[in-house]
């Protein structure tokens, strides 16, 4: 059965998409103006606006916080305090999850198994506090090209193995950019199911991709079969928002109101 075209009421905007053009206050107002249902702010922008102010402004505009970006980096010094603050901020904002970019190799290290063990220990350490705060933790597996510097969890399968080991209150953020290539993607999305699927991030994979971090594509400009992916995610029981997250030097140059209008159009078409 074909899926019906989704409207802006299914959309959330990840703040990174227009962060170079707009402050958080402007992003919140922009989301409301364009009829987006949700927002996923970044912690540096929340701090710049002030946590209480951010919460008030988001509420005033009737937006859902589909996630807070981000916690994690368990292989970096100071990770515990930083994650505790992130959990507290996610709690205050009423975020549906705290997105975790788990961290890569420690400075000077070549020991990937050790990094992965440290991530596992870090997750186990903060999970009870996250549960107590009512903040679900969403592990975001990143594309393996970022294993060294950003996240040594690179497949949905690896993330879900950790979730199964750790129990309730933890799941995954499925980001099209990071997982689209995975031959086990459909199977692992089904395995995750409603309980573990905490966030769905969309953009596109450009050919060629000129920068590992900041050359993501607008939906429809690349090679990801987004309707199929959406079918898998929703078929597995995910009923949450579709969060548009485009780190892109190209889109950061554009008029942000235009960017939001194009996002709505492309989202409906893909
Ligand atoms: Zn993402």
Short mmCIF file of C-alpha atoms and ligand atoms in Angstrom, two decimals:
data_model
loop_
_atom_site.label_atom_id
_atom_site.label_comp_id
_atom_site.label_asym_id
_atom_site.label_seq_id
_atom_site.Cartn_x
_atom_site.Cartn_y
_atom_site.Cartn_z
CA UNK A 1 0.00 0.00 0.00
CA UNK A 2 1.54 3.39 -0.90
CA UNK A 3 2.16 5.77 1.96
CA UNK A 4 0.36 9.07 1.78
CA UNK A 5 2.49 12.17 1.36
CA UNK A 6 3.52 13.45 4.77
CA UNK A 7 2.79 17.05 5.75
CA UNK A 8 4.77 19.56 7.75
CA UNK A 9 2.97 18.28 10.85
CA UNK A 10 5.35 15.29 10.68
CA UNK A 11 8.42 17.50 10.40
CA UNK A 12 10.97 18.49 12.96
CA UNK A 13 13.90 20.73 12.22
CA UNK A 14 17.30 19.88 13.57
CA UNK A 15 18.84 23.20 14.51
CA UNK A 16 22.11 22.36 12.72
CA UNK A 17 20.35 22.80 9.38
CA UNK A 18 20.19 26.59 9.69
CA UNK A 19 22.56 27.20 12.59
CA UNK A 20 24.92 29.40 10.61
CA UNK A 21 22.11 31.78 9.65
CA UNK A 22 19.84 31.82 12.70
CA UNK A 23 20.05 31.93 16.48
CA UNK A 24 17.92 29.42 18.42
CA UNK A 25 15.21 32.04 18.99
CA UNK A 26 15.05 32.63 15.23
CA UNK A 27 14.98 28.88 14.54
CA UNK A 28 12.07 28.42 16.96
CA UNK A 29 10.14 31.27 15.37
CA UNK A 30 11.00 29.99 11.88
CA UNK A 31 9.76 26.47 12.67
CA UNK A 32 6.46 27.84 13.95
CA UNK A 33 6.09 30.20 10.99
CA UNK A 34 6.57 27.34 8.52
CA UNK A 35 4.26 24.95 10.35
CA UNK A 36 6.91 22.48 11.55
CA UNK A 37 5.70 20.33 14.43
CA UNK A 38 9.01 19.95 16.19
CA UNK A 39 12.52 21.14 16.77
CA UNK A 40 15.75 19.49 17.82
CA UNK A 41 18.06 22.12 19.29
CA UNK A 42 21.80 21.92 19.86
CA UNK A 43 23.11 22.47 23.36
CA UNK A 44 25.46 25.32 22.46
CA UNK A 45 22.53 27.27 21.03
CA UNK A 46 20.39 26.42 24.06
CA UNK A 47 23.17 27.72 26.32
CA UNK A 48 23.50 30.91 24.28
CA UNK A 49 19.78 31.63 24.65
CA UNK A 50 19.52 30.32 28.21
CA UNK A 51 17.83 27.03 29.12
CA UNK A 52 14.74 28.53 30.76
CA UNK A 53 14.25 31.01 27.95
CA UNK A 54 14.62 28.29 25.34
CA UNK A 55 12.02 26.15 27.10
CA UNK A 56 9.59 29.07 27.38
CA UNK A 57 9.98 30.08 23.74
CA UNK A 58 9.57 26.50 22.47
CA UNK A 59 6.41 26.08 24.57
CA UNK A 60 5.06 29.43 23.52
CA UNK A 61 5.32 28.34 19.87
CA UNK A 62 3.77 24.95 20.55
CA UNK A 63 6.74 22.92 19.32
CA UNK A 64 7.64 19.38 20.31
CA UNK A 65 11.31 18.78 21.15
CA UNK A 66 12.04 15.67 19.10
CA UNK A 67 15.53 15.41 20.56
CA UNK A 68 18.35 17.32 22.18
CA UNK A 69 21.74 17.28 20.42
CA UNK A 70 23.81 15.99 21.96
CA UNK A 71 25.46 13.92 24.69
CA UNK A 72 28.01 11.14 24.42
CA UNK A 73 31.73 11.44 23.62
CA UNK A 74 32.43 8.87 26.31
CA UNK A 75 36.09 8.61 25.33
CA UNK A 76 36.78 12.30 26.06
CA UNK A 77 37.90 13.70 29.43
CA UNK A 78 35.01 15.24 31.37
CA UNK A 79 32.35 13.05 29.71
CA UNK A 80 30.47 12.20 32.89
CA UNK A 81 29.71 15.76 34.00
CA UNK A 82 28.90 16.79 30.46
CA UNK A 83 26.40 13.96 30.04
CA UNK A 84 24.83 14.72 33.40
CA UNK A 85 24.27 18.30 32.28
CA UNK A 86 22.89 17.09 28.96
CA UNK A 87 20.38 14.82 30.72
CA UNK A 88 19.28 17.69 32.95
CA UNK A 89 18.85 20.01 29.95
CA UNK A 90 16.88 17.36 28.02
CA UNK A 91 14.67 16.91 31.08
CA UNK A 92 13.98 20.64 31.39
CA UNK A 93 13.20 20.92 27.66
CA UNK A 94 10.95 17.86 27.75
CA UNK A 95 12.99 16.36 24.91
CA UNK A 96 11.73 13.07 23.54
CA UNK A 97 15.30 11.79 23.67
CA UNK A 98 18.89 12.83 24.25
CA UNK A 99 20.84 12.04 21.09
CA UNK A 100 24.21 10.44 21.79
CA UNK A 101 27.22 10.71 19.50
CA UNK A 102 29.25 8.22 21.48
CA UNK A 103 32.82 9.30 20.68
CA UNK A 104 35.70 7.71 18.79
CA UNK A 105 39.27 6.84 19.65
CA UNK A 106 40.78 8.56 22.65
CA UNK A 107 43.52 11.07 21.88
CA UNK A 108 46.60 9.23 20.59
CA UNK A 109 44.95 5.80 20.75
CA UNK A 110 44.72 3.07 18.10
CA UNK A 111 42.67 0.78 20.32
CA UNK A 112 39.19 0.64 18.82
CA UNK A 113 37.97 -2.30 20.96
CA UNK A 114 38.96 -0.33 24.03
CA UNK A 115 37.06 2.74 22.81
CA UNK A 116 33.99 0.58 22.31
CA UNK A 117 34.33 -0.88 25.79
CA UNK A 118 34.59 2.62 27.26
CA UNK A 119 31.45 3.68 25.41
CA UNK A 120 29.61 0.66 26.80
CA UNK A 121 30.76 1.52 30.34
CA UNK A 122 29.81 5.17 29.88
CA UNK A 123 26.32 4.27 28.71
CA UNK A 124 25.84 1.90 31.64
CA UNK A 125 26.98 4.63 34.00
CA UNK A 126 24.59 7.36 32.84
CA UNK A 127 21.57 5.23 31.97
CA UNK A 128 20.18 5.02 35.53
CA UNK A 129 20.34 8.82 35.84
CA UNK A 130 18.65 9.25 32.47
CA UNK A 131 15.89 6.83 33.49
CA UNK A 132 15.36 8.72 36.71
CA UNK A 133 15.08 11.99 34.79
CA UNK A 134 12.68 10.41 32.31
CA UNK A 135 15.04 11.09 29.41
CA UNK A 136 15.38 8.25 26.86
CA UNK A 137 18.92 7.91 25.50
CA UNK A 138 19.22 7.56 21.73
CA UNK A 139 22.46 6.04 20.44
CA UNK A 140 23.10 7.41 16.98
CA UNK A 141 25.28 5.02 14.99
CA UNK A 142 27.48 7.10 12.68
CA UNK A 143 28.85 6.19 9.27
CA UNK A 144 32.12 4.22 9.74
CA UNK A 145 34.11 7.06 8.15
CA UNK A 146 33.63 8.82 11.50
CA UNK A 147 34.68 5.91 13.72
CA UNK A 148 37.99 7.53 14.67
CA UNK A 149 36.87 11.00 15.63
CA UNK A 150 33.15 10.96 16.43
CA UNK A 151 31.53 7.60 17.05
CA UNK A 152 32.89 4.06 17.25
CA UNK A 153 29.36 2.62 17.08
CA UNK A 154 28.73 2.44 13.36
CA UNK A 155 25.86 0.08 12.74
CA UNK A 156 22.35 -0.21 14.00
CA UNK A 157 23.11 -3.81 14.91
CA UNK A 158 25.96 -2.80 17.22
CA UNK A 159 23.79 -0.09 18.82
CA UNK A 160 20.91 -2.51 19.35
CA UNK A 161 23.21 -5.15 20.85
CA UNK A 162 24.18 -2.55 23.46
CA UNK A 163 20.55 -1.62 24.05
CA UNK A 164 19.64 -5.27 24.61
CA UNK A 165 22.47 -5.59 27.07
CA UNK A 166 21.55 -2.40 28.94
CA UNK A 167 17.76 -2.73 29.15
CA UNK A 168 15.05 -0.08 29.26
CA UNK A 169 15.35 3.63 28.64
CA UNK A 170 17.77 3.40 25.74
CA UNK A 171 17.27 3.10 22.00
CA UNK A 172 18.53 4.41 18.70
CA UNK A 173 18.39 7.43 16.43
CA UNK A 174 18.20 6.25 12.82
CA UNK A 175 19.90 8.86 10.65
CA UNK A 176 19.55 8.18 6.92
CA UNK A 177 22.94 9.75 6.18
CA UNK A 178 24.75 7.35 8.50
CA UNK A 179 22.99 4.04 7.94
CA UNK A 180 21.55 4.02 4.41
CA UNK A 181 24.37 1.80 3.05
CA UNK A 182 23.96 -0.98 5.62
CA UNK A 183 22.87 -4.34 4.11
CA UNK A 184 21.23 -5.24 7.42
CA UNK A 185 19.33 -1.97 7.69
CA UNK A 186 15.81 -3.26 7.09
CA UNK A 187 16.33 -6.24 9.35
CA UNK A 188 17.78 -4.12 12.18
CA UNK A 189 15.04 -1.48 11.94
CA UNK A 190 12.50 -4.26 12.32
CA UNK A 191 14.49 -5.63 15.26
CA UNK A 192 14.53 -2.20 16.92
CA UNK A 193 10.76 -1.88 16.76
CA UNK A 194 8.63 0.80 18.34
CA UNK A 195 10.38 0.70 21.73
CA UNK A 196 13.93 1.27 20.48
CA UNK A 197 13.25 3.63 17.57
CA UNK A 198 13.53 7.00 19.30
CA UNK A 199 14.35 9.35 16.43
CA UNK A 200 14.42 9.41 12.65
CA UNK A 201 16.80 11.88 10.98
CA UNK A 202 16.62 12.62 7.29
CA UNK A 203 18.73 14.26 4.59
CA UNK A 204 20.38 12.77 1.51
CA UNK A 205 23.72 11.31 0.41
CA UNK A 206 25.30 13.30 -2.38
CA UNK A 207 27.51 11.78 -5.07
CA UNK A 208 30.21 12.86 -4.75
CA UNK A 209 30.23 13.83 -1.08
CA UNK A 210 32.91 16.50 -0.80
CA UNK A 211 33.17 16.80 2.97
CA UNK A 212 32.57 14.01 5.47
CA UNK A 213 30.77 16.25 7.92
CA UNK A 214 29.39 19.28 6.14
CA UNK A 215 28.22 18.16 2.70
CA UNK A 216 24.91 16.48 3.42
CA UNK A 217 22.25 16.75 0.77
CA UNK A 218 18.69 18.00 0.73
CA UNK A 219 16.17 15.19 0.42
CA UNK A 220 15.82 14.27 -3.24
CA UNK A 221 19.26 15.58 -4.30
CA UNK A 222 21.12 12.35 -3.57
CA UNK A 223 20.87 8.56 -3.75
CA UNK A 224 19.03 7.50 -0.58
CA UNK A 225 15.69 5.81 -1.21
CA UNK A 226 13.93 7.82 1.48
CA UNK A 227 10.37 6.58 0.77
CA UNK A 228 11.58 3.02 1.24
CA UNK A 229 13.47 3.89 4.42
CA UNK A 230 10.46 5.71 5.81
CA UNK A 231 8.36 2.64 4.99
CA UNK A 232 10.72 0.44 7.02
CA UNK A 233 10.85 2.83 9.97
CA UNK A 234 7.10 3.36 10.14
CA UNK A 235 6.45 -0.30 9.35
CA UNK A 236 8.46 -1.14 12.49
CA UNK A 237 6.09 1.01 14.56
CA UNK A 238 7.83 4.39 14.65
CA UNK A 239 5.19 7.12 14.89
CA UNK A 240 7.42 10.06 15.74
CA UNK A 241 8.59 13.05 13.76
CA UNK A 242 10.84 13.14 10.70
CA UNK A 243 13.75 15.31 11.77
CA UNK A 244 15.58 17.10 8.98
CA UNK A 245 19.28 17.39 9.77
CA UNK A 246 21.43 18.85 7.02
CA UNK A 247 24.98 19.91 7.83
CA UNK A 248 25.90 21.66 4.61
CA UNK A 249 28.12 24.54 3.63
CA UNK A 250 25.81 24.94 0.63
CA UNK A 251 22.52 25.19 2.56
CA UNK A 252 24.16 27.37 5.22
CA UNK A 253 24.64 30.00 2.50
CA UNK A 254 20.97 30.08 1.58
CA UNK A 255 18.17 32.23 2.96
CA UNK A 256 16.86 30.12 5.87
CA UNK A 257 13.20 30.87 5.11
CA UNK A 258 13.82 29.48 1.64
CA UNK A 259 15.58 26.44 3.14
CA UNK A 260 12.56 25.66 5.32
CA UNK A 261 10.16 26.04 2.39
CA UNK A 262 12.28 23.68 0.27
CA UNK A 263 12.46 21.17 3.12
CA UNK A 264 8.66 21.04 3.29
CA UNK A 265 8.36 20.55 -0.45
CA UNK A 266 11.05 17.85 -0.64
CA UNK A 267 9.76 16.06 2.42
CA UNK A 268 6.32 15.78 0.90
CA UNK A 269 7.85 14.55 -2.38
CA UNK A 270 10.14 11.93 -0.82
ZN1 LIG B 1 21.43 12.69 13.09
#
